[in-house]
Amino acid sequence: MSPSATTRPLNHAIISDCLPPKSHPNGYVTANAPPPPPAELDASALLFTPTTLVRTVPEPNSPEILSQSACTDHMITASWTQSQGWSSPEMKPYGPFSLMPTASVLHYATECFEGLKAYRGFDGKLRLFRPDRNCNRMLVSSARVALPTVPPKELEKLMKALLAIDGPKWLPKSRPGKFIYLRPAIIATHPALGVQKPKEALLFIIACFLPCLDEPAAVATPQSPVAVTPHCNRGLKLLASSDDMIRAWPGGYGYAKIGANYGPSLVAQASARERGCEQILWLFGDDCYVTEAGASNFFVVWGTREGGLELVTAPLEERLILDGVTRASVLELARERLCGGGKETVKVVERGFTMFELAEAVEEGRIIEAFAAGTAVGYLSLSLLPILG
Ligand SMILES: *Cc1c(COP(=O)(O)O)cnc(C)c1O
């Protein structure tokens, strides 16, 4: 008996009409075949659509730069779904996204980000500062808000690709020492109001201009949300946070670079500005532990009562502070270069220290200096008295 139409072996000719082309190397799919695993992000699959706009590079600390909204020609995006994984990343003209009003990020702060600078060196080379650290930290942050992971190596390659295209024009060789700020971020685009782990997300990387805080020409303008004045001349003033403005707590998410940490800090930051301070000094607990300064890590150099010198900063263990790349670099450099023994030896200590200890040290004249360290701010020295006032 000849096989009936329904029992004929499935072959390519028969099913070619009802399957998308090349859906399977053999030309057919069995009902039980497992779906392909979600794709990993693959920087080598980057697609490129060059911009057609002709834009000019803003002058250092021009109103455009002070507005902190000027970006370069291109951005990189890649979308993710739970079932398919990552799409091929795309480099395309910088511009707006389209999102559904139900997108998870707009309601539940399902967002994480990174920030690092690309520098034009005095030797003419473009450099990123320890980008592997930022890429690894993005893993930690994305995991805390149920976002998909981006393999650190692929993220690093994508940032370098953006820089390879936009760096030569926007960080010209004629401006050695200048930098641009790279901002990778992941947002949950999943269009559903249900409070749940998002099934769709978008990675994007933009390159934005930030004011150069040590440029003497910088002045505050109505467009500028920051008072950009030469801190190098007069130090930085911090306002201690109040009891109803706690940045982070044990079991929370202060260690993650996620949007949820920043929106709620802006009221405190604005009140600091109103009182003539640049930033908030974040304190924690009844003992007033000193944790961070604004979005940067905080260090004090003081003399101990025993007559030694100490560089002290809050520890990572309680997960109250962000594990700053600049913080880690300061600690490494200090341990390498200032701990050698001899008179100028500085002991490097990561431990909880309180506002009361700081006040005592001021009273006893033991404070040598204090500074905030973070990518966006660079290193800034503080004038200590206003902190305590
Ligand atoms: C980004 C950030 C820092 C500084 O981290 P770097 O890696 O040095 O730029 C410190 N604290 C907070 C809260 C931050 O968001």
mmCIF file of C-alpha atoms and ligand atoms in Angstrom:
data_model
loop_
_atom_site.group_PDB
_atom_site.id
_atom_site.type_symbol
_atom_site.label_atom_id
_atom_site.label_comp_id
_atom_site.label_asym_id
_atom_site.label_seq_id
_atom_site.Cartn_x
_atom_site.Cartn_y
_atom_site.Cartn_z
ATOM 1 C CA MET A 1 0.000 0.000 0.000
ATOM 2 C CA SER A 2 1.365 3.355 -0.910
ATOM 3 C CA PRO A 3 1.791 5.668 2.005
ATOM 4 C CA SER A 4 -1.060 8.089 2.469
ATOM 5 C CA ALA A 5 -0.475 11.812 2.432
ATOM 6 C CA THR A 6 -0.544 11.915 6.208
ATOM 7 C CA THR A 7 2.077 9.206 6.748
ATOM 8 C CA ARG A 8 4.512 10.277 4.101
ATOM 9 C CA PRO A 9 7.907 11.003 5.598
ATOM 10 C CA LEU A 10 8.333 14.661 6.198
ATOM 11 C CA ASN A 11 10.774 16.069 3.714
ATOM 12 C CA HIS A 12 11.986 19.430 2.694
ATOM 13 C CA ALA A 13 9.828 19.685 -0.424
ATOM 14 C CA ILE A 14 6.616 19.114 1.501
ATOM 15 C CA ILE A 15 7.158 21.506 4.370
ATOM 16 C CA SER A 16 8.999 24.246 2.564
ATOM 17 C CA ASP A 17 5.746 26.142 2.017
ATOM 18 C CA CYS A 18 4.790 26.337 5.653
ATOM 19 C CA LEU A 19 8.115 27.057 7.302
ATOM 20 C CA PRO A 20 10.216 30.156 7.257
ATOM 21 C CA PRO A 21 13.301 29.485 5.157
ATOM 22 C CA LYS A 22 16.294 27.853 6.842
ATOM 23 C CA SER A 23 14.451 27.386 10.111
ATOM 24 C CA HIS A 24 16.357 24.151 10.617
ATOM 25 C CA PRO A 25 19.454 22.814 8.903
ATOM 26 C CA ASN A 26 17.507 19.711 7.829
ATOM 27 C CA GLY A 27 14.603 21.708 6.518
ATOM 28 C CA TYR A 28 12.059 20.466 9.056
ATOM 29 C CA VAL A 29 11.212 20.732 12.703
ATOM 30 C CA THR A 30 9.835 17.952 14.857
ATOM 31 C CA ALA A 31 7.146 18.738 17.363
ATOM 32 C CA ASN A 32 9.372 17.835 20.297
ATOM 33 C CA ALA A 33 12.485 19.744 19.232
ATOM 34 C CA PRO A 34 13.567 22.019 22.067
ATOM 35 C CA PRO A 35 13.523 25.709 21.175
ATOM 36 C CA PRO A 36 16.973 27.144 20.541
ATOM 37 C CA PRO A 37 18.543 28.519 23.724
ATOM 38 C CA PRO A 38 18.243 32.285 24.206
ATOM 39 C CA ALA A 39 21.074 34.011 22.340
ATOM 40 C CA GLU A 40 23.963 35.585 24.236
ATOM 41 C CA LEU A 41 24.876 39.142 23.405
ATOM 42 C CA ASP A 42 27.431 38.994 20.586
ATOM 43 C CA ALA A 43 29.384 42.198 19.948
ATOM 44 C CA SER A 44 30.864 40.752 16.758
ATOM 45 C CA ALA A 45 27.372 40.769 15.199
ATOM 46 C CA LEU A 46 27.197 44.600 15.524
ATOM 47 C CA LEU A 47 25.251 46.284 12.697
ATOM 48 C CA PHE A 48 26.124 49.858 11.763
ATOM 49 C CA THR A 49 23.879 52.587 10.357
ATOM 50 C CA PRO A 50 25.938 55.796 10.096
ATOM 51 C CA THR A 51 24.301 59.129 10.867
ATOM 52 C CA THR A 52 23.516 61.523 8.029
ATOM 53 C CA LEU A 53 23.307 64.600 10.263
ATOM 54 C CA VAL A 54 26.206 67.030 10.329
ATOM 55 C CA ARG A 55 26.750 68.210 13.888
ATOM 56 C CA THR A 56 29.543 70.221 15.446
ATOM 57 C CA VAL A 57 31.541 69.335 18.523
ATOM 58 C CA PRO A 58 30.640 71.659 21.438
ATOM 59 C CA GLU A 59 33.324 73.891 22.959
ATOM 60 C CA PRO A 60 34.638 72.816 26.383
ATOM 61 C CA ASN A 61 32.205 73.909 29.107
ATOM 62 C CA SER A 62 29.927 75.678 26.633
ATOM 63 C CA PRO A 63 26.253 75.951 27.688
ATOM 64 C CA GLU A 64 25.619 72.835 25.587
ATOM 65 C CA ILE A 65 28.108 70.827 27.629
ATOM 66 C CA LEU A 66 26.935 72.283 30.928
ATOM 67 C CA SER A 67 23.418 71.143 30.048
ATOM 68 C CA GLN A 68 24.730 67.547 30.280
ATOM 69 C CA SER A 69 22.486 66.545 27.422
ATOM 70 C CA ALA A 70 24.873 66.693 24.470
ATOM 71 C CA CYS A 71 25.685 63.269 23.080
ATOM 72 C CA THR A 72 27.809 62.118 20.155
ATOM 73 C CA ASP A 73 26.566 61.052 16.701
ATOM 74 C CA HIS A 74 25.779 57.442 17.502
ATOM 75 C CA MET A 75 24.438 55.099 20.138
ATOM 76 C CA ILE A 76 24.399 51.336 20.480
ATOM 77 C CA THR A 77 21.280 49.353 21.269
ATOM 78 C CA ALA A 78 20.448 45.673 21.662
ATOM 79 C CA SER A 79 17.102 44.248 22.640
ATOM 80 C CA TRP A 80 16.446 41.172 24.730
ATOM 81 C CA THR A 81 13.526 38.846 25.246
ATOM 82 C CA GLN A 82 13.369 36.012 27.718
ATOM 83 C CA SER A 83 12.710 33.418 25.007
ATOM 84 C CA GLN A 84 15.087 34.608 22.279
ATOM 85 C CA GLY A 85 17.814 36.267 24.288
ATOM 86 C CA TRP A 86 19.760 39.150 22.768
ATOM 87 C CA SER A 87 19.276 40.579 19.291
ATOM 88 C CA SER A 88 22.241 41.616 17.181
ATOM 89 C CA PRO A 89 23.486 44.899 18.624
ATOM 90 C CA GLU A 90 23.145 47.965 16.423
ATOM 91 C CA MET A 91 25.125 51.169 16.202
ATOM 92 C CA LYS A 92 22.857 53.862 14.848
ATOM 93 C CA PRO A 93 22.242 57.619 14.926
ATOM 94 C CA TYR A 94 21.696 58.982 18.446
ATOM 95 C CA GLY A 95 18.000 59.591 18.966
ATOM 96 C CA PRO A 96 14.841 58.852 20.937
ATOM 97 C CA PHE A 97 13.390 55.424 21.746
ATOM 98 C CA SER A 98 9.832 54.384 21.458
ATOM 99 C CA LEU A 99 8.397 52.601 24.499
ATOM 100 C CA MET A 100 4.941 51.397 25.434
ATOM 101 C CA PRO A 101 3.419 53.376 28.340
ATOM 102 C CA THR A 102 3.177 50.039 30.160
ATOM 103 C CA ALA A 103 6.940 49.437 29.945
ATOM 104 C CA SER A 104 8.189 48.008 33.229
ATOM 105 C CA VAL A 105 10.981 50.575 33.634
ATOM 106 C CA LEU A 106 8.490 53.460 33.657
ATOM 107 C CA HIS A 107 6.646 52.029 36.646
ATOM 108 C CA TYR A 108 8.973 49.807 38.634
ATOM 109 C CA ALA A 109 12.432 51.344 38.138
ATOM 110 C CA THR A 110 13.733 48.209 36.424
ATOM 111 C CA GLU A 111 16.892 49.934 35.291
ATOM 112 C CA CYS A 112 20.613 49.751 35.891
ATOM 113 C CA PHE A 113 23.489 51.740 34.464
ATOM 114 C CA GLU A 114 27.201 52.340 34.396
ATOM 115 C CA GLY A 115 29.347 55.398 33.886
ATOM 116 C CA LEU A 116 32.937 55.641 32.758
ATOM 117 C CA LYS A 117 35.067 58.134 30.947
ATOM 118 C CA ALA A 118 36.961 57.829 27.704
ATOM 119 C CA TYR A 119 39.968 60.133 27.675
ATOM 120 C CA ARG A 120 41.999 61.695 24.890
ATOM 121 C CA GLY A 121 45.515 61.354 26.217
ATOM 122 C CA PHE A 122 48.279 63.892 25.791
ATOM 123 C CA ASP A 123 49.969 61.229 23.689
ATOM 124 C CA GLY A 124 47.001 61.387 21.303
ATOM 125 C CA LYS A 125 45.598 57.983 22.296
ATOM 126 C CA LEU A 126 42.014 57.295 23.332
ATOM 127 C CA ARG A 127 41.676 55.343 26.556
ATOM 128 C CA LEU A 128 39.019 53.897 28.829
ATOM 129 C CA PHE A 129 39.843 53.648 32.542
ATOM 130 C CA ARG A 130 39.491 50.041 33.783
ATOM 131 C CA PRO A 131 36.322 49.351 31.758
ATOM 132 C CA ASP A 132 36.301 45.682 32.812
ATOM 133 C CA ARG A 133 35.388 46.834 36.323
ATOM 134 C CA ASN A 134 32.341 48.733 35.120
ATOM 135 C CA CYS A 135 31.251 45.810 32.947
ATOM 136 C CA ASN A 136 31.514 43.405 35.878
ATOM 137 C CA ARG A 137 29.630 45.799 38.133
ATOM 138 C CA MET A 138 26.816 46.025 35.596
ATOM 139 C CA LEU A 139 26.295 42.264 36.134
ATOM 140 C CA VAL A 140 25.850 42.845 39.856
ATOM 141 C CA SER A 141 23.443 45.734 39.289
ATOM 142 C CA SER A 142 21.324 44.039 36.610
ATOM 143 C CA ALA A 143 20.923 40.945 38.787
ATOM 144 C CA ARG A 144 19.582 43.076 41.681
ATOM 145 C CA VAL A 145 16.649 44.372 39.608
ATOM 146 C CA ALA A 146 15.819 41.202 37.648
ATOM 147 C CA LEU A 147 17.312 42.435 34.384
ATOM 148 C CA PRO A 148 19.098 40.193 31.879
ATOM 149 C CA THR A 149 22.843 39.858 32.155
ATOM 150 C CA VAL A 150 25.253 41.250 29.605
ATOM 151 C CA PRO A 151 28.536 39.340 29.290
ATOM 152 C CA PRO A 152 31.135 41.847 30.532
ATOM 153 C CA LYS A 153 33.523 41.195 27.639
ATOM 154 C CA GLU A 154 30.808 41.875 25.051
ATOM 155 C CA LEU A 155 29.767 45.099 26.762
ATOM 156 C CA GLU A 156 33.369 46.226 26.778
ATOM 157 C CA LYS A 157 33.699 45.463 23.053
ATOM 158 C CA LEU A 158 30.542 47.425 22.291
ATOM 159 C CA MET A 159 31.763 50.469 24.229
ATOM 160 C CA LYS A 160 35.040 50.320 22.338
ATOM 161 C CA ALA A 161 33.152 50.059 19.041
ATOM 162 C CA LEU A 162 31.174 53.228 19.847
ATOM 163 C CA LEU A 163 34.374 54.972 20.795
ATOM 164 C CA ALA A 164 36.133 53.805 17.644
ATOM 165 C CA ILE A 165 33.431 55.483 15.538
ATOM 166 C CA ASP A 166 32.640 58.614 17.593
ATOM 167 C CA GLY A 167 35.909 59.132 19.484
ATOM 168 C CA PRO A 168 38.026 60.611 16.672
ATOM 169 C CA LYS A 169 35.514 63.380 15.938
ATOM 170 C CA TRP A 170 34.069 64.125 19.388
ATOM 171 C CA LEU A 171 37.321 63.811 21.345
ATOM 172 C CA PRO A 172 39.629 65.407 18.795
ATOM 173 C CA LYS A 173 43.391 65.090 19.042
ATOM 174 C CA SER A 174 43.502 68.881 19.213
ATOM 175 C CA ARG A 175 41.975 68.676 22.701
ATOM 176 C CA PRO A 176 44.275 66.431 24.715
ATOM 177 C CA GLY A 177 43.185 65.795 28.289
ATOM 178 C CA LYS A 178 39.486 65.998 27.465
ATOM 179 C CA PHE A 179 37.019 63.212 28.133
ATOM 180 C CA ILE A 180 33.613 61.964 27.240
ATOM 181 C CA TYR A 181 31.309 59.999 29.527
ATOM 182 C CA LEU A 182 30.048 56.601 28.392
ATOM 183 C CA ARG A 183 26.717 55.583 29.824
ATOM 184 C CA PRO A 184 25.613 51.999 29.239
ATOM 185 C CA ALA A 185 22.203 51.178 30.688
ATOM 186 C CA ILE A 186 19.658 48.377 30.663
ATOM 187 C CA ILE A 187 15.948 49.148 30.920
ATOM 188 C CA ALA A 188 13.030 46.726 31.112
ATOM 189 C CA THR A 189 10.806 47.448 28.114
ATOM 190 C CA HIS A 190 8.361 44.630 28.867
ATOM 191 C CA PRO A 191 4.942 46.177 28.127
ATOM 192 C CA ALA A 192 2.861 44.870 31.024
ATOM 193 C CA LEU A 193 1.790 46.444 34.302
ATOM 194 C CA GLY A 194 1.964 43.192 36.265
ATOM 195 C CA VAL A 195 4.579 43.452 38.989
ATOM 196 C CA GLN A 196 6.873 40.721 37.743
ATOM 197 C CA LYS A 197 10.317 39.918 36.453
ATOM 198 C CA PRO A 198 10.494 41.581 33.028
ATOM 199 C CA LYS A 199 10.586 39.411 29.911
ATOM 200 C CA GLU A 200 11.835 42.166 27.579
ATOM 201 C CA ALA A 201 14.664 44.628 27.960
ATOM 202 C CA LEU A 202 16.879 47.018 26.058
ATOM 203 C CA LEU A 203 20.587 47.688 26.448
ATOM 204 C CA PHE A 204 21.834 51.021 25.206
ATOM 205 C CA ILE A 205 25.158 52.820 25.264
ATOM 206 C CA ILE A 206 25.462 56.560 24.731
ATOM 207 C CA ALA A 207 28.431 58.920 24.940
ATOM 208 C CA CYS A 208 27.611 62.195 26.654
ATOM 209 C CA PHE A 209 29.528 65.358 27.517
ATOM 210 C CA LEU A 210 29.903 66.269 31.177
ATOM 211 C CA PRO A 211 31.324 69.510 32.511
ATOM 212 C CA CYS A 212 35.001 69.501 33.284
ATOM 213 C CA LEU A 213 35.092 70.485 36.957
ATOM 214 C CA ASP A 214 38.643 71.786 36.900
ATOM 215 C CA GLU A 215 38.069 74.126 33.928
ATOM 216 C CA PRO A 216 38.394 77.649 35.305
ATOM 217 C CA ALA A 217 35.980 78.922 32.642
ATOM 218 C CA ALA A 218 33.123 76.878 34.011
ATOM 219 C CA VAL A 219 30.274 78.877 35.501
ATOM 220 C CA ALA A 220 26.805 77.920 36.622
ATOM 221 C CA THR A 221 24.144 78.750 34.052
ATOM 222 C CA PRO A 222 20.360 78.529 34.181
ATOM 223 C CA GLN A 223 20.602 75.429 31.940
ATOM 224 C CA SER A 224 23.130 73.764 34.181
ATOM 225 C CA PRO A 225 21.829 71.674 37.045
ATOM 226 C CA VAL A 226 25.286 71.702 38.602
ATOM 227 C CA ALA A 227 27.052 74.642 40.052
ATOM 228 C CA VAL A 228 30.245 74.214 38.085
ATOM 229 C CA THR A 229 32.888 76.343 39.694
ATOM 230 C CA PRO A 230 36.546 75.581 40.103
ATOM 231 C CA HIS A 231 36.446 73.333 43.145
ATOM 232 C CA CYS A 232 40.203 73.138 43.076
ATOM 233 C CA ASN A 233 40.281 76.685 44.441
ATOM 234 C CA ARG A 234 37.831 76.459 47.275
ATOM 235 C CA GLY A 235 37.038 72.826 48.062
ATOM 236 C CA LEU A 236 33.656 71.148 48.109
ATOM 237 C CA LYS A 237 30.927 71.602 50.699
ATOM 238 C CA LEU A 238 28.790 68.681 51.809
ATOM 239 C CA LEU A 239 25.586 68.675 53.813
ATOM 240 C CA ALA A 240 25.106 65.743 56.197
ATOM 241 C CA SER A 241 21.950 63.776 55.328
ATOM 242 C CA SER A 242 18.971 63.963 57.661
ATOM 243 C CA ASP A 243 17.160 61.050 59.360
ATOM 244 C CA ASP A 244 14.339 61.024 56.818
ATOM 245 C CA MET A 245 16.717 60.768 53.870
ATOM 246 C CA ILE A 246 18.525 57.427 54.054
ATOM 247 C CA ARG A 247 20.345 56.407 50.888
ATOM 248 C CA ALA A 248 20.951 52.738 51.674
ATOM 249 C CA TRP A 249 20.351 50.182 54.422
ATOM 250 C CA PRO A 250 21.374 46.590 55.205
ATOM 251 C CA GLY A 251 19.587 44.194 52.888
ATOM 252 C CA GLY A 252 18.837 47.038 50.461
ATOM 253 C CA TYR A 253 20.476 47.859 47.150
ATOM 254 C CA GLY A 254 22.896 50.679 47.860
ATOM 255 C CA TYR A 255 25.683 48.569 46.342
ATOM 256 C CA ALA A 256 23.999 48.454 42.926
ATOM 257 C CA LYS A 257 24.107 51.183 40.286
ATOM 258 C CA ILE A 258 20.380 51.176 39.678
ATOM 259 C CA GLY A 259 18.051 54.078 38.993
ATOM 260 C CA ALA A 260 16.073 53.254 42.141
ATOM 261 C CA ASN A 261 18.966 54.587 44.236
ATOM 262 C CA TYR A 262 19.059 58.029 42.664
ATOM 263 C CA GLY A 263 15.548 59.412 42.118
ATOM 264 C CA PRO A 264 14.756 59.332 45.848
ATOM 265 C CA SER A 265 18.064 61.073 46.673
ATOM 266 C CA LEU A 266 17.294 64.201 44.675
ATOM 267 C CA VAL A 267 15.231 65.955 47.341
ATOM 268 C CA ALA A 268 18.172 65.781 49.744
ATOM 269 C CA GLN A 269 20.559 66.856 47.007
ATOM 270 C CA ALA A 270 18.386 69.857 46.141
ATOM 271 C CA SER A 271 18.273 70.939 49.781
ATOM 272 C CA ALA A 272 22.066 70.697 49.906
ATOM 273 C CA ARG A 273 22.264 73.012 46.892
ATOM 274 C CA GLU A 274 19.823 75.446 48.478
ATOM 275 C CA ARG A 275 22.118 75.663 51.459
ATOM 276 C CA GLY A 276 25.175 76.388 49.379
ATOM 277 C CA CYS A 277 26.587 72.852 49.423
ATOM 278 C CA GLU A 278 27.466 70.798 46.363
ATOM 279 C CA GLN A 279 26.395 67.425 47.634
ATOM 280 C CA ILE A 280 24.992 65.347 50.463
ATOM 281 C CA LEU A 281 27.226 63.402 52.807
ATOM 282 C CA TRP A 282 25.204 60.231 53.286
ATOM 283 C CA LEU A 283 25.089 59.034 56.880
ATOM 284 C CA PHE A 284 23.648 55.774 58.118
ATOM 285 C CA GLY A 285 22.159 54.663 61.427
ATOM 286 C CA ASP A 286 21.915 56.104 64.933
ATOM 287 C CA ASP A 287 25.691 56.175 65.114
ATOM 288 C CA CYS A 288 25.834 58.350 61.977
ATOM 289 C CA TYR A 289 28.210 56.197 59.969
ATOM 290 C CA VAL A 290 29.727 58.162 57.101
ATOM 291 C CA THR A 291 29.087 56.238 53.874
ATOM 292 C CA GLU A 292 29.307 58.227 50.642
ATOM 293 C CA ALA A 293 29.263 61.763 49.245
ATOM 294 C CA GLY A 294 26.602 62.257 46.581
ATOM 295 C CA ALA A 295 27.301 59.613 43.947
ATOM 296 C CA SER A 296 30.925 59.228 44.900
ATOM 297 C CA ASN A 297 32.942 57.471 47.584
ATOM 298 C CA PHE A 298 34.282 59.410 50.532
ATOM 299 C CA PHE A 299 37.761 59.340 52.086
ATOM 300 C CA VAL A 300 39.392 60.997 55.067
ATOM 301 C CA VAL A 301 43.089 61.270 55.853
ATOM 302 C CA TRP A 302 43.628 61.851 59.547
ATOM 303 C CA GLY A 303 46.241 61.543 62.184
ATOM 304 C CA THR A 304 45.519 58.887 64.793
ATOM 305 C CA ARG A 305 45.809 59.612 68.503
ATOM 306 C CA GLU A 306 48.843 57.302 68.480
ATOM 307 C CA GLY A 307 50.541 59.631 66.059
ATOM 308 C CA GLY A 308 50.140 57.601 62.845
ATOM 309 C CA LEU A 309 48.508 58.586 59.562
ATOM 310 C CA GLU A 310 45.378 56.840 58.271
ATOM 311 C CA LEU A 311 43.420 56.909 55.026
ATOM 312 C CA VAL A 312 39.931 55.748 55.955
ATOM 313 C CA THR A 313 36.850 54.964 53.882
ATOM 314 C CA ALA A 314 33.601 53.051 54.445
ATOM 315 C CA PRO A 315 33.794 49.254 53.909
ATOM 316 C CA LEU A 316 32.024 47.234 51.208
ATOM 317 C CA GLU A 317 30.873 44.356 53.427
ATOM 318 C CA GLU A 318 27.554 45.797 54.604
ATOM 319 C CA ARG A 319 26.681 46.548 50.969
ATOM 320 C CA LEU A 320 25.664 50.102 51.873
ATOM 321 C CA ILE A 321 28.004 51.753 49.401
ATOM 322 C CA LEU A 322 28.850 51.426 45.764
ATOM 323 C CA ASP A 323 32.055 49.563 44.987
ATOM 324 C CA GLY A 324 33.574 52.485 43.083
ATOM 325 C CA VAL A 325 36.248 51.904 40.460
ATOM 326 C CA THR A 326 37.887 55.140 41.578
ATOM 327 C CA ARG A 327 37.614 54.035 45.225
ATOM 328 C CA ALA A 328 39.329 50.738 44.441
ATOM 329 C CA SER A 329 42.021 52.558 42.469
ATOM 330 C CA VAL A 330 42.689 55.063 45.259
ATOM 331 C CA LEU A 331 42.996 52.201 47.766
ATOM 332 C CA GLU A 332 45.297 50.193 45.502
ATOM 333 C CA LEU A 333 47.533 53.169 44.807
ATOM 334 C CA ALA A 334 47.667 54.141 48.477
ATOM 335 C CA ARG A 335 48.505 50.581 49.551
ATOM 336 C CA GLU A 336 51.145 50.322 46.862
ATOM 337 C CA ARG A 337 52.798 53.690 47.325
ATOM 338 C CA LEU A 338 52.051 55.074 50.777
ATOM 339 C CA CYS A 339 52.447 51.992 52.956
ATOM 340 C CA GLY A 340 56.156 51.513 52.425
ATOM 341 C CA GLY A 341 57.216 52.153 56.016
ATOM 342 C CA GLY A 342 59.049 55.257 57.169
ATOM 343 C CA LYS A 343 57.721 58.570 58.409
ATOM 344 C CA GLU A 344 55.196 59.276 55.662
ATOM 345 C CA THR A 345 53.591 55.822 55.845
ATOM 346 C CA VAL A 346 49.815 55.938 55.628
ATOM 347 C CA LYS A 347 47.755 53.069 56.964
ATOM 348 C CA VAL A 348 44.899 52.288 54.581
ATOM 349 C CA VAL A 349 41.728 51.275 56.402
ATOM 350 C CA GLU A 350 38.319 50.240 55.121
ATOM 351 C CA ARG A 351 36.035 50.406 58.124
ATOM 352 C CA GLY A 352 32.908 52.020 59.424
ATOM 353 C CA PHE A 353 33.619 55.462 60.882
ATOM 354 C CA THR A 354 31.143 57.929 62.287
ATOM 355 C CA MET A 355 30.396 61.602 62.090
ATOM 356 C CA PHE A 356 31.297 61.801 65.787
ATOM 357 C CA GLU A 357 34.782 60.448 65.114
ATOM 358 C CA LEU A 358 35.127 62.964 62.323
ATOM 359 C CA ALA A 359 33.995 65.837 64.569
ATOM 360 C CA GLU A 360 36.454 64.750 67.275
ATOM 361 C CA ALA A 361 39.274 64.600 64.767
ATOM 362 C CA VAL A 362 38.414 68.122 63.608
ATOM 363 C CA GLU A 363 38.349 69.397 67.184
ATOM 364 C CA GLU A 364 41.682 67.782 67.924
ATOM 365 C CA GLY A 365 43.195 69.167 64.728
ATOM 366 C CA ARG A 366 43.922 65.698 63.348
ATOM 367 C CA ILE A 367 42.251 66.039 59.928
ATOM 368 C CA ILE A 368 44.760 66.234 57.102
ATOM 369 C CA GLU A 369 42.286 66.144 54.220
ATOM 370 C CA ALA A 370 39.044 64.656 52.988
ATOM 371 C CA PHE A 371 37.977 63.956 49.443
ATOM 372 C CA ALA A 372 35.294 62.421 47.277
ATOM 373 C CA ALA A 373 36.246 60.010 44.506
ATOM 374 C CA GLY A 374 34.135 58.888 41.586
ATOM 375 C CA THR A 375 34.276 58.863 37.801
ATOM 376 C CA ALA A 376 31.886 61.728 37.229
ATOM 377 C CA VAL A 377 33.541 64.037 39.753
ATOM 378 C CA GLY A 378 37.185 63.017 39.517
ATOM 379 C CA TYR A 379 38.994 63.649 42.772
ATOM 380 C CA LEU A 380 37.782 66.593 44.781
ATOM 381 C CA SER A 381 39.162 67.913 47.998
ATOM 382 C CA LEU A 382 36.772 69.103 50.614
ATOM 383 C CA SER A 383 36.794 71.955 52.981
ATOM 384 C CA LEU A 384 35.947 70.128 56.152
ATOM 385 C CA LEU A 385 34.408 72.720 58.422
ATOM 386 C CA PRO A 386 31.314 73.367 56.308
ATOM 387 C CA ILE A 387 30.643 69.617 56.305
ATOM 388 C CA LEU A 388 30.247 69.702 60.010
ATOM 389 C CA GLY A 389 28.443 73.008 60.188
HETATM 390 C C1 LIG B 1 28.977 55.665 40.472
HETATM 391 C C2 LIG B 1 28.991 55.854 41.934
HETATM 392 C C3 LIG B 1 30.204 55.958 42.664
HETATM 393 C C4 LIG B 1 31.546 56.051 42.014
HETATM 394 O O1 LIG B 1 31.913 54.897 41.327
HETATM 395 P P1 LIG B 1 33.093 54.997 40.262
HETATM 396 O O2 LIG B 1 33.156 53.614 39.721
HETATM 397 O O3 LIG B 1 34.328 55.382 40.972
HETATM 398 O O4 LIG B 1 32.679 56.000 39.261
HETATM 399 C C5 LIG B 1 30.123 56.026 44.043
HETATM 400 N N1 LIG B 1 28.936 56.017 44.684
HETATM 401 C C6 LIG B 1 27.767 55.943 44.017
HETATM 402 C C7 LIG B 1 26.499 55.933 44.792
HETATM 403 C C8 LIG B 1 27.762 55.872 42.617
HETATM 404 O O5 LIG B 1 26.610 55.832 41.971
#
